[in-house]
Short mmCIF file of C-alpha atoms and ligand atoms in Angstrom, two decimals:
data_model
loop_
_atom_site.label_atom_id
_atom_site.label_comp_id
_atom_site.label_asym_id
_atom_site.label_seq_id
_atom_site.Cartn_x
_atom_site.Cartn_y
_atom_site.Cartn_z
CA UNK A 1 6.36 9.78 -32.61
CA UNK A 2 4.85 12.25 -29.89
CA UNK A 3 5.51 15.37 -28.59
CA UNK A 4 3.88 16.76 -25.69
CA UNK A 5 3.63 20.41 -24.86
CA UNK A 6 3.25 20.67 -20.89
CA UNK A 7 3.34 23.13 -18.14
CA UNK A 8 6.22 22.39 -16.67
CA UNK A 9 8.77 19.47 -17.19
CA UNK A 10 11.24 18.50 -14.87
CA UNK A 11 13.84 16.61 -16.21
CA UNK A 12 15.18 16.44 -13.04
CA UNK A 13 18.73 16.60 -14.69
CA UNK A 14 18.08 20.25 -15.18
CA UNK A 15 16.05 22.79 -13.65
CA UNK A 16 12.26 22.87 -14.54
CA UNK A 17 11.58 23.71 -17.42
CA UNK A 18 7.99 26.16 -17.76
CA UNK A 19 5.61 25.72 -20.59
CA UNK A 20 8.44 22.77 -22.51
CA UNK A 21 8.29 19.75 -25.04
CA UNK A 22 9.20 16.32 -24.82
CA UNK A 23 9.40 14.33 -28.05
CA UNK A 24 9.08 10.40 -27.25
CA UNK A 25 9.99 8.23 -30.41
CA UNK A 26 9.24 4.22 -30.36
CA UNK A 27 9.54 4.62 -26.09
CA UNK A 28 12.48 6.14 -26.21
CA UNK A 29 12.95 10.19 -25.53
CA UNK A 30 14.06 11.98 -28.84
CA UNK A 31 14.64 15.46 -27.42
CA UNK A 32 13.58 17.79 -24.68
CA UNK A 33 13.11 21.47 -25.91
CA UNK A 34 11.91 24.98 -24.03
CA UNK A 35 8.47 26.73 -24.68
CA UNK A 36 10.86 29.61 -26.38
CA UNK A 37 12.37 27.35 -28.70
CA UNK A 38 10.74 26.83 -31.95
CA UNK A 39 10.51 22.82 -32.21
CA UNK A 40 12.31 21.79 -35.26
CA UNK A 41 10.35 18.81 -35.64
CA UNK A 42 8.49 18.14 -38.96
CA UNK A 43 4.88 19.72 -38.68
CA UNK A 44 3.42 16.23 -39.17
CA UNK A 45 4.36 15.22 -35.94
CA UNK A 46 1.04 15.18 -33.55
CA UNK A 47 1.30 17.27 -30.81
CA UNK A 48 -0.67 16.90 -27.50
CA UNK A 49 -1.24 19.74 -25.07
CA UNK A 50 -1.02 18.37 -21.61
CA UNK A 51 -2.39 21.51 -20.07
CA UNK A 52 -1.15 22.11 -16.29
CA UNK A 53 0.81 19.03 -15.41
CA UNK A 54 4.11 18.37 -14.69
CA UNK A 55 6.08 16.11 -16.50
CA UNK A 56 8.49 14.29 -14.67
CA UNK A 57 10.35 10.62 -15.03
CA UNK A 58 8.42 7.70 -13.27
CA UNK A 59 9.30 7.49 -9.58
CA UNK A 60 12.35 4.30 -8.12
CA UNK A 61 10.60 2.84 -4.76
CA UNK A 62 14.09 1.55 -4.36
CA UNK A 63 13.03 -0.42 -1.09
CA UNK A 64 9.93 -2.43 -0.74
CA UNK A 65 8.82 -6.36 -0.56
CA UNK A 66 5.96 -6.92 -2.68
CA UNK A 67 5.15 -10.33 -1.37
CA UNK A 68 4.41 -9.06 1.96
CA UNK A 69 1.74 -7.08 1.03
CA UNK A 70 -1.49 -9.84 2.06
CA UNK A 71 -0.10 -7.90 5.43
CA UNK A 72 -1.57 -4.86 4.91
CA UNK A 73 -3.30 -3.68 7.99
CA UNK A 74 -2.47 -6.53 9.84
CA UNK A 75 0.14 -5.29 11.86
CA UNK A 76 -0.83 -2.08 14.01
CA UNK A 77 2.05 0.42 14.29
CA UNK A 78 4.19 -0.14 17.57
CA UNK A 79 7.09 1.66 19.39
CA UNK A 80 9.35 -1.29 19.32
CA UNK A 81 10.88 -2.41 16.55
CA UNK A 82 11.62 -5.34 17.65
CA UNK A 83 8.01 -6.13 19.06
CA UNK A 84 6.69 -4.99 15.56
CA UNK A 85 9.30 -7.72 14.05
CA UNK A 86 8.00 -9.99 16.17
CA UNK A 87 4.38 -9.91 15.24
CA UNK A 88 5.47 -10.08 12.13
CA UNK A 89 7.37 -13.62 11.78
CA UNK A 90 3.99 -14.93 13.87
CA UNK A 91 2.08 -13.65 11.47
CA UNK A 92 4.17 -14.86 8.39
CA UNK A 93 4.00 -18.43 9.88
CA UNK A 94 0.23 -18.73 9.32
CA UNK A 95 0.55 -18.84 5.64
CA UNK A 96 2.10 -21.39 3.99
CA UNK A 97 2.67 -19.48 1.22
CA UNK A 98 2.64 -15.90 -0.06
CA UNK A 99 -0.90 -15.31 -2.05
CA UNK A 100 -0.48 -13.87 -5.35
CA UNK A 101 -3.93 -11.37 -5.54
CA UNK A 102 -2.22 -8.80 -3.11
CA UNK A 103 0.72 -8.68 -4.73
CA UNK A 104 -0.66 -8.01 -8.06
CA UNK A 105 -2.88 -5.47 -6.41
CA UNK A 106 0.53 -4.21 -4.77
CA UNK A 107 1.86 -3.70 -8.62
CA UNK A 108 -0.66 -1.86 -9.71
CA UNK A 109 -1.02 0.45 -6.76
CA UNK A 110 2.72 1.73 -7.31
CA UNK A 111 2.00 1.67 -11.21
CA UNK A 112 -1.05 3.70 -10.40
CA UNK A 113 1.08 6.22 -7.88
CA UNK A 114 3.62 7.01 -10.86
CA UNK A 115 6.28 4.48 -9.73
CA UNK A 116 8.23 2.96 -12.92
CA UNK A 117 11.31 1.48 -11.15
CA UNK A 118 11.68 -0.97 -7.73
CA UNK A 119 14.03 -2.37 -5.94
CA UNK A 120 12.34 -5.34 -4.40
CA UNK A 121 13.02 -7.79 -1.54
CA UNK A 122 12.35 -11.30 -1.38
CA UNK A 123 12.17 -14.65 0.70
CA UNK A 124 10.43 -16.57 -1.54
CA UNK A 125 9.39 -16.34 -5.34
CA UNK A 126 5.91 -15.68 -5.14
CA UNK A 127 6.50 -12.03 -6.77
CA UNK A 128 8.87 -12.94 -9.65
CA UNK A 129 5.95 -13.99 -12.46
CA UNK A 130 3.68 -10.83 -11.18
CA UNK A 131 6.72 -8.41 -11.68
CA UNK A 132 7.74 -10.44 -15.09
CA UNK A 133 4.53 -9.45 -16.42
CA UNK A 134 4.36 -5.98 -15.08
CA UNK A 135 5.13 -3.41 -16.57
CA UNK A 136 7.39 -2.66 -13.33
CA UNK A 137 11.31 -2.68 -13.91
CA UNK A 138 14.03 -3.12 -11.53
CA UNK A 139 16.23 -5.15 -9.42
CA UNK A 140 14.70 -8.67 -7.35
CA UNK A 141 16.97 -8.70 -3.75
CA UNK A 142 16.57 -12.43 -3.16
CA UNK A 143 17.40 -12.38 0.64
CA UNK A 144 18.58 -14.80 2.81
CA UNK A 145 18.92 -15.24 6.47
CA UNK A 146 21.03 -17.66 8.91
CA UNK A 147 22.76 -15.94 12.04
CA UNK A 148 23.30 -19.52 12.99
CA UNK A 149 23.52 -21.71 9.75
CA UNK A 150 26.58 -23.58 9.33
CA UNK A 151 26.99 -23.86 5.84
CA UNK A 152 26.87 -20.49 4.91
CA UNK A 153 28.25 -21.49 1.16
CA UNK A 154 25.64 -23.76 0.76
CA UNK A 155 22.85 -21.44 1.21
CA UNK A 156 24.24 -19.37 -1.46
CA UNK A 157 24.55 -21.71 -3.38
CA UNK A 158 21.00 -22.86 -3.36
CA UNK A 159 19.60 -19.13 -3.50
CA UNK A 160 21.93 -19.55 -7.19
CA UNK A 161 20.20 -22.55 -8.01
CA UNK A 162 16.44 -20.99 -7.25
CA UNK A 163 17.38 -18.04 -9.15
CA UNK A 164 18.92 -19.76 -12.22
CA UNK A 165 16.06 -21.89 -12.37
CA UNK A 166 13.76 -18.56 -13.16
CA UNK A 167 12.95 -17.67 -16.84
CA UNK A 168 15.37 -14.55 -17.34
CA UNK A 169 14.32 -10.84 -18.26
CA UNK A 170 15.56 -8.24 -19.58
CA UNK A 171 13.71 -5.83 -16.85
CA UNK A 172 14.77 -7.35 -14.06
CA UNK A 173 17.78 -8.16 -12.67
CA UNK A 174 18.21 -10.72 -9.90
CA UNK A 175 20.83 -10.59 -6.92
CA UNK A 176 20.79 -12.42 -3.27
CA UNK A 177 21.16 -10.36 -0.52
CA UNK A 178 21.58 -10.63 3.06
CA UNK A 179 19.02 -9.61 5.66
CA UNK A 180 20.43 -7.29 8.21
CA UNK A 181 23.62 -7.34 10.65
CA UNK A 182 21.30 -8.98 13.49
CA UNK A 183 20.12 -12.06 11.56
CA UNK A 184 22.97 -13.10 9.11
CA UNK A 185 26.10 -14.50 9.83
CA UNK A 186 29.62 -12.96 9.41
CA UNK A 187 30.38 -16.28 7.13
CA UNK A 188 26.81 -15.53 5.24
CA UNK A 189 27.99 -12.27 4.64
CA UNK A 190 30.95 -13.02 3.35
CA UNK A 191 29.40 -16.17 1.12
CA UNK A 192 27.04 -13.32 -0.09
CA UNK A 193 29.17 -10.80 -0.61
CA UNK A 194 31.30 -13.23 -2.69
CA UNK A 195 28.60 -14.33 -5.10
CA UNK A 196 26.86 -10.79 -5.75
CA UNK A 197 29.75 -9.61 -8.10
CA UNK A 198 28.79 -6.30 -9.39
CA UNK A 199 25.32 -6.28 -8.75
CA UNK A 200 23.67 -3.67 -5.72
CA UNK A 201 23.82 -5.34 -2.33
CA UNK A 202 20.64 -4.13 -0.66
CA UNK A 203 20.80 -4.57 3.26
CA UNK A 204 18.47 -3.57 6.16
CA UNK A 205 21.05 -1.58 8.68
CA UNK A 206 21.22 0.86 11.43
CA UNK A 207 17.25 0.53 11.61
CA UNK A 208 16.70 0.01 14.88
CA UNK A 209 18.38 1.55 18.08
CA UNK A 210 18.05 -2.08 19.35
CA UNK A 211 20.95 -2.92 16.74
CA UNK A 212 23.28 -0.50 17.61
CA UNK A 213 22.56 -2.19 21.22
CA UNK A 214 23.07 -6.06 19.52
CA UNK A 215 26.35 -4.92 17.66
CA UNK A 216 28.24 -3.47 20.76
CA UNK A 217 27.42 -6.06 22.87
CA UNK A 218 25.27 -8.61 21.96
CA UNK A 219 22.20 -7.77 24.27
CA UNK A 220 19.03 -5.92 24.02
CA UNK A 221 15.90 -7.23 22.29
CA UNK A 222 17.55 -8.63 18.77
CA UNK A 223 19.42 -11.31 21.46
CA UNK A 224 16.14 -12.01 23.41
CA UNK A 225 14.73 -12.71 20.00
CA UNK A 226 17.32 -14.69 18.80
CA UNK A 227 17.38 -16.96 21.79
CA UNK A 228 13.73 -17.32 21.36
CA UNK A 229 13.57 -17.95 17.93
CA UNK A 230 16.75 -20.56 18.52
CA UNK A 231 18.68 -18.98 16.56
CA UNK A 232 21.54 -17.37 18.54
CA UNK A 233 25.33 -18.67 17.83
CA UNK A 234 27.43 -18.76 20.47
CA UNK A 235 30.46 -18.46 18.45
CA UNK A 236 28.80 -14.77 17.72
CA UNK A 237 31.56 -11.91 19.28
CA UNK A 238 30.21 -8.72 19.16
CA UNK A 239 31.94 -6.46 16.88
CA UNK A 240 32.04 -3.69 19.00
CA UNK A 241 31.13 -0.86 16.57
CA UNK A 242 28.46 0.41 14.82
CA UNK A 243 26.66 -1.57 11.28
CA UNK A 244 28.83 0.59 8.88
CA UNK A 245 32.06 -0.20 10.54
CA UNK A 246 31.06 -3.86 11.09
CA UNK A 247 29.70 -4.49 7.56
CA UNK A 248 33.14 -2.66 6.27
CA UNK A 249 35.19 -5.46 8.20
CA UNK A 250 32.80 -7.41 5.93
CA UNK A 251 34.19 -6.03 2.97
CA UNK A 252 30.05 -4.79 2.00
CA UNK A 253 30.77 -1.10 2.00
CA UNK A 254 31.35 0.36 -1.53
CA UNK A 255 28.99 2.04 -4.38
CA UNK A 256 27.20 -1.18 -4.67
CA UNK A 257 25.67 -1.24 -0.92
CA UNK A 258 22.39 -0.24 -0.32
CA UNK A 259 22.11 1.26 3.27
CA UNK A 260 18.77 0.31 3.75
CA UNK A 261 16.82 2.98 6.69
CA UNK A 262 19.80 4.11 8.53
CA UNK A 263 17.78 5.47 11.12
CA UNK A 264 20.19 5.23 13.93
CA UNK A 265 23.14 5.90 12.18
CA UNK A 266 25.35 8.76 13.83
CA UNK A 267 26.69 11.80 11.12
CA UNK A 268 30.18 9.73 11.30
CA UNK A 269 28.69 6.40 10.22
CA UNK A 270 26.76 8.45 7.54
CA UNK A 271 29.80 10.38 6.18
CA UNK A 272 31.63 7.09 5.95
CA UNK A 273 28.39 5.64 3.26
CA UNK A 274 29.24 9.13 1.71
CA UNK A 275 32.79 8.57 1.23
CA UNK A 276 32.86 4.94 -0.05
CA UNK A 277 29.84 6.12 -2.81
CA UNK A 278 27.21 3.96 -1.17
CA UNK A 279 23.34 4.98 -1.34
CA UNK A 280 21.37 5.74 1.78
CA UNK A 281 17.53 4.16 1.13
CA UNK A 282 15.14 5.91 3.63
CA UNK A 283 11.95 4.55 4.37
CA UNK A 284 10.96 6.94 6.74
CA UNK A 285 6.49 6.22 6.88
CA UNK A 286 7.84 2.51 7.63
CA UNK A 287 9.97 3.90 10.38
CA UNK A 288 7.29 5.55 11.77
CA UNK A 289 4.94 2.53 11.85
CA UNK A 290 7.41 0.13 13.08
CA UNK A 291 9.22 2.21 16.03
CA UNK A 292 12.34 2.53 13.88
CA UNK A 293 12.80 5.91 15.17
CA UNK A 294 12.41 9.17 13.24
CA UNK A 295 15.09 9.21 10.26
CA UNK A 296 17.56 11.92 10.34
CA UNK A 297 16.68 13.71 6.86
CA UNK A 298 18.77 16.07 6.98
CA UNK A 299 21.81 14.60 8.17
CA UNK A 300 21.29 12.24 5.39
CA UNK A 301 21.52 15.05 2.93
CA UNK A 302 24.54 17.06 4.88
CA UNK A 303 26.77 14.25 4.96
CA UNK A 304 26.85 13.96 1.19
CA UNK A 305 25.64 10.12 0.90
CA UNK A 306 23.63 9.55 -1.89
CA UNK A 307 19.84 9.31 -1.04
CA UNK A 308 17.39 7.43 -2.22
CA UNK A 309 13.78 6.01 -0.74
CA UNK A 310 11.68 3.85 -0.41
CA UNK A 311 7.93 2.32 0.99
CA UNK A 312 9.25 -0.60 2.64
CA UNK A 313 5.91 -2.92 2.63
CA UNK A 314 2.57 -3.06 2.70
CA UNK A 315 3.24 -4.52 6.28
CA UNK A 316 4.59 -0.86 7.47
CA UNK A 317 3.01 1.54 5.28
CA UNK A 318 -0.50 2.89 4.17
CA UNK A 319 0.12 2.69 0.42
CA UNK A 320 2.78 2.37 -1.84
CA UNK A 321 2.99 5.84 -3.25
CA UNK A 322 6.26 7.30 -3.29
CA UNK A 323 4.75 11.05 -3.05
CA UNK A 324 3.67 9.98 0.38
CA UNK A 325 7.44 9.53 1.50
CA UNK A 326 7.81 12.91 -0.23
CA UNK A 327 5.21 14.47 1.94
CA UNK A 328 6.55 13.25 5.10
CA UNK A 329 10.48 13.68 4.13
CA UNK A 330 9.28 17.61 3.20
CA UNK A 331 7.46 17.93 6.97
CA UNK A 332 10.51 15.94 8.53
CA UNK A 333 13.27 18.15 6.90
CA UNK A 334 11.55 21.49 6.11
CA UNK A 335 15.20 22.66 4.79
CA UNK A 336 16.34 20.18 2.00
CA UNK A 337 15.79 22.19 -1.35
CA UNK A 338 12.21 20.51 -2.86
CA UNK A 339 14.76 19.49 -6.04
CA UNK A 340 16.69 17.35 -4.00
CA UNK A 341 13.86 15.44 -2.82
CA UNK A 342 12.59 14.91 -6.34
CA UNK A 343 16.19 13.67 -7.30
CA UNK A 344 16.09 10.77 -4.19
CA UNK A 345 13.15 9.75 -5.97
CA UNK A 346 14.04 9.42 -9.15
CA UNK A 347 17.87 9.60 -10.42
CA UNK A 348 19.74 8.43 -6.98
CA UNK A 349 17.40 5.19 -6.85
CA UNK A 350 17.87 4.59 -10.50
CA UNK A 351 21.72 4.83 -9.61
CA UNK A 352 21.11 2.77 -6.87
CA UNK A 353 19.53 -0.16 -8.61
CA UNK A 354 21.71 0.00 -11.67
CA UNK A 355 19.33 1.73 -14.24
CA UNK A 356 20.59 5.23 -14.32
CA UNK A 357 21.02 4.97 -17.77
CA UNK A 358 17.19 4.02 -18.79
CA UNK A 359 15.33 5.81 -15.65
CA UNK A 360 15.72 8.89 -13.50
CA UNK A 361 16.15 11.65 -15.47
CA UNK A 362 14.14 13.25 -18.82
CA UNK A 363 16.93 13.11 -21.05
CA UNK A 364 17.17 11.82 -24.76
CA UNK A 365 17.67 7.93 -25.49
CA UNK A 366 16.25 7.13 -22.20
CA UNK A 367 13.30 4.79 -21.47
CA UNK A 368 10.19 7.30 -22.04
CA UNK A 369 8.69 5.99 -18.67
CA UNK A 370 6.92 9.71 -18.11
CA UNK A 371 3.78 10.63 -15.71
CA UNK A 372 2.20 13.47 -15.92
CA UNK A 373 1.35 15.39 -11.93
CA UNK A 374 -1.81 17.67 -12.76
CA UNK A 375 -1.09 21.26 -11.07
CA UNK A 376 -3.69 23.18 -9.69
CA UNK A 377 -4.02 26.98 -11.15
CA UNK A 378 -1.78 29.59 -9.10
CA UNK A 379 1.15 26.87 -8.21
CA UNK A 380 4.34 28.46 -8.92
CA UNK A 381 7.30 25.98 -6.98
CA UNK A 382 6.15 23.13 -9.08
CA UNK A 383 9.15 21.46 -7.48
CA UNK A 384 7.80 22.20 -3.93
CA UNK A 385 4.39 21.32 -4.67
CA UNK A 386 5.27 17.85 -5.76
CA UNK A 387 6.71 17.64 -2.54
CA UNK A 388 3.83 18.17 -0.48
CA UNK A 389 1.93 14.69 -1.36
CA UNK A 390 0.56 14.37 -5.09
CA UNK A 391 -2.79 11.71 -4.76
CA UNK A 392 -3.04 8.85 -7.92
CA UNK A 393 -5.88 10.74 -9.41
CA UNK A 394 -3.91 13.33 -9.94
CA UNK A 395 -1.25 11.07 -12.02
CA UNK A 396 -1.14 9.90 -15.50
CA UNK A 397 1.51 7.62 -17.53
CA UNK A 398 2.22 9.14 -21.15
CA UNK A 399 1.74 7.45 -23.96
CA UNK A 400 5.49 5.81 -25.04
CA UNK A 401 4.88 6.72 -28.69
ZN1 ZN B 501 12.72 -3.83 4.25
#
C-alpha cells in the first residue's frame, strides 16, 4: 500500500483537489482524501510527497493505428485529403508487411506521454503481440474494407476467424470495424454491424469535405479514387444525405458508434450523435496534416455529443502525446472550460472504448493507472495549464503499490 501526498489531484470526477492523497492498494485505488482531512490510514503506511505535480488518471488516445507508425515523416502534410490518402496506399504498397520496431517504439512513446488506454485500428495483426505485452490497455478495431466486395458475409467471417485465432487477453478487447462510408459497402456495413454485438463500432466519418461531396452524389475525389483504385460498384446509389443520416439507415448510430473526426459534420448531424449517445473522437493535429479541415471544437462541445480524442497515426501526427491534441483543441476553442478538455481525454474515451469502469476517473476500486504532470511554481489553473501542452519529461507513472 501507498499513499501519495501531491499538489493537486484531479480526479477528474470531481473538481481538483489542492494539496490531496491518493491511497493505491495492490493497483487498485483505496481512497482519495483532501489535504484538510486527517488520513485515517494506519501510520505504517509509507507516504511519498510528490511535491508540485498533478495527479491525474492516465490519458485514452481513443483513435490511433499503431502499425502505421514506420510512416512517420513520410508523408508531408497536404491540403487534400484525398491526395494525402493517396500517397498513403502508394506508400503502404511498398512494404509487404508492417515492421514491428516502430510500433514498439510507437508504444512506448504514448506510455512515455502519460497515455494508459487506446483505442487502436488495424488492417493487419502486426500490433496485436506488441500491445499484448504492453502495458497499454484497450480496444483492437480490426477494420475491414470492400466498397465493391461481393461477399460481404464472408469477409466477416474471415476477420472472425483471424481474430479467434489470437491468444485472448484480458486487456484488450477485439472488435472488426468498418473503414469509412467511402470505402465499405452498404452490405459490409450491415455484415459488420451484425457481428460486432455490443462491442464499440469505431468508424472514420464526416472527415473529409470530399465525403460529404461522395455521399450526395457520388462524385468528387473519393469517386476518382475509387475508379482508379478499381474499386467503384456500380450498383452504388448515392444516399443523398450526410454520413450520420446514411450510417443511421445502416442501423450504426447508437452509444456504441465511434464518430471518428467529424470534421465536416454540420451542428444538425452533430446533435443527432448527441441524441442517440454516440461519442465524437476528434483528431484534430491529424486533420491539420492531412487537409481534413479544421474541426469544429466547439460545436462539438455545444451540441452535447460526447467527446473524446485522439492522435490518429504516426502517418498524420508529430508524436503520439495526447497533451499535444490538448494544446491545439485549447488554441482552436479558446472557450471550452480547461475541465472539459481534461474529461475528453480521459473519462469520455474510457466510456468510449468500454473501460469506464477501470480508467478515466481517480476514484476508489479503479485501475491505479496514475501519472504524475510536474507544475511549475506560481501555476494556479492547474486544469488550464494541463491544457496548454505538458512535454514527457515533465510526466511520471506512479508506482501501482
Ligand atoms: Zn484513423
Amino acid at each position: 500500500m501507498i499513499r501519495y501526498r501531491a499538489g493537486w489531484i484531479l480526479p477528474i470526477s470531481a473538481a481538483p483537489i489542492r494539496g490531496g492523497f491518493v491511497t493505491i492498494d495492490r493497483g487498485r485505488i483505496l481512497r482519495v482524501s483532501t489535504g484538510d482531512e486527517r488520513p485515517s490510514a494506519p501510520a505504517e503506511i509509507e507516504t511519498i510527497d510528490l511535491g508540485h505535480v498533478a495527479v491525474l488518471p492516465g490519458l485514452v488516445n481513443a483513435h490511433t493505428h499503431l502499425e502505421l507508425s514506420w510512416m512517420r515523416g513520410k508523408i508531408p502534410p497536404s491540403d487534400s485529403m484525398p491526395a494525402w490518402a493517396q500517397q498513403l496506399i502508394a506508400l503502404r504498397r511498398e512494404q509487404s508487411r508492417e515492421p514491428s520496431a516502430p510500433i514498439a517504439a510507437a508504444i512506448a512513446e504514448a506510455r512515455t506521454s502519460g497515455t494508459a488506454l487506446v483505442g487502436d485500428v488495424a488492417n493487419t495483426l502486426a500490433a496485436d503481440h506488441l500491445l499484448r505485452d504492453s502495458p497499454l490497455a484497450g480496444a483492437m478495431f480490426y477494420e475491414l474494407l470492400g466498397f465493391n466486395t461481393t461477399e460481404p458475409e464472408q469477409l466477416v467471417a474471415n476477420a472472425r476467424d483471424a481474430l479467434d485465432a489470437l491468444q485472448p487477453q484480458a486487456e484488450w478487447t477485439r472488435t472488426i470495424v468498418p473503414h469509412a462510408p467511402y470505402s465499405v459497402s452498404p452490405d459490409l456495413f450491415r455484415a459488420i454491424g451484425k457481428a460486432a454485438g455490443d462491442r464499440p463500432m469505431s468508424i472514420h466519418i464526416g472527415e473529409s469535405r470530399d465525403e460529404i461531396t461522395f455521399l450526395r452524389n457520388a462524385t468528387g475525389s473519393w469517386r476518382h479514387l475509387l475508379d482508379r483504385l478499381g474499386a467503384w460498384s456500380d450498383r452504388w446509389e448515392p444516399p443523398g444525405c450526410g454520413p450520420v443520416e446514411y450510417l443511421d439507415r445502416l442501423g450504426l448510430v447508437n452509444e456504441r458508434l465511434m464518430a471518428v473526426h467529424g470534421t465536416q459534420l454540420p451542428d444538425e448531424e452533430l446533435r443527432r450523435l448527441a441524441g442517440a449517445g454516440a461519442t465524437l473522437v476528434t483528431c484534430p493535429r491529424s486533420n491539420r496534416w492531412t487537409g481534413a479541415g479544421t474541426p469544429p471544437i466547439e460545436g462539438f462541445y455545444s451540441s452535447g455529443v460526447r467527446v473524446a480524442i485522439g492522435t490518429d497515426s504516426l502517418a498524420s501526427v508529430e508524436d503520439l502525446n495526447l497533451f499535444g491534441e490538448l494544446a491545439y483543441m485549447r488554441d482552436l476553442a479558446p472557450h471550452v472550460p480547461a475541465k472539459r478538455l481534461l474529461e475528453s481525454a480521459t473519462i469520455a474515451g474510457a466510456t468510449a472504448l468500454g473501460f469506464d469502469k477501470e480508467f478515466g476517473t481517480i476514484e476508489p476500486e479503479k485501475r491505479a493507472a496514475l501519472i504524475a504532470v510536474r507544475i511549475p511554481p506560481g501555476v494556479e489553473d492547474v486544469e488550464e495549464y494541463l491544457v496548454g501542452g505538458v512535454e514527457p519529461d515533465a510526466i511520471r507513472w506512479l508506482d501501482t503499490g
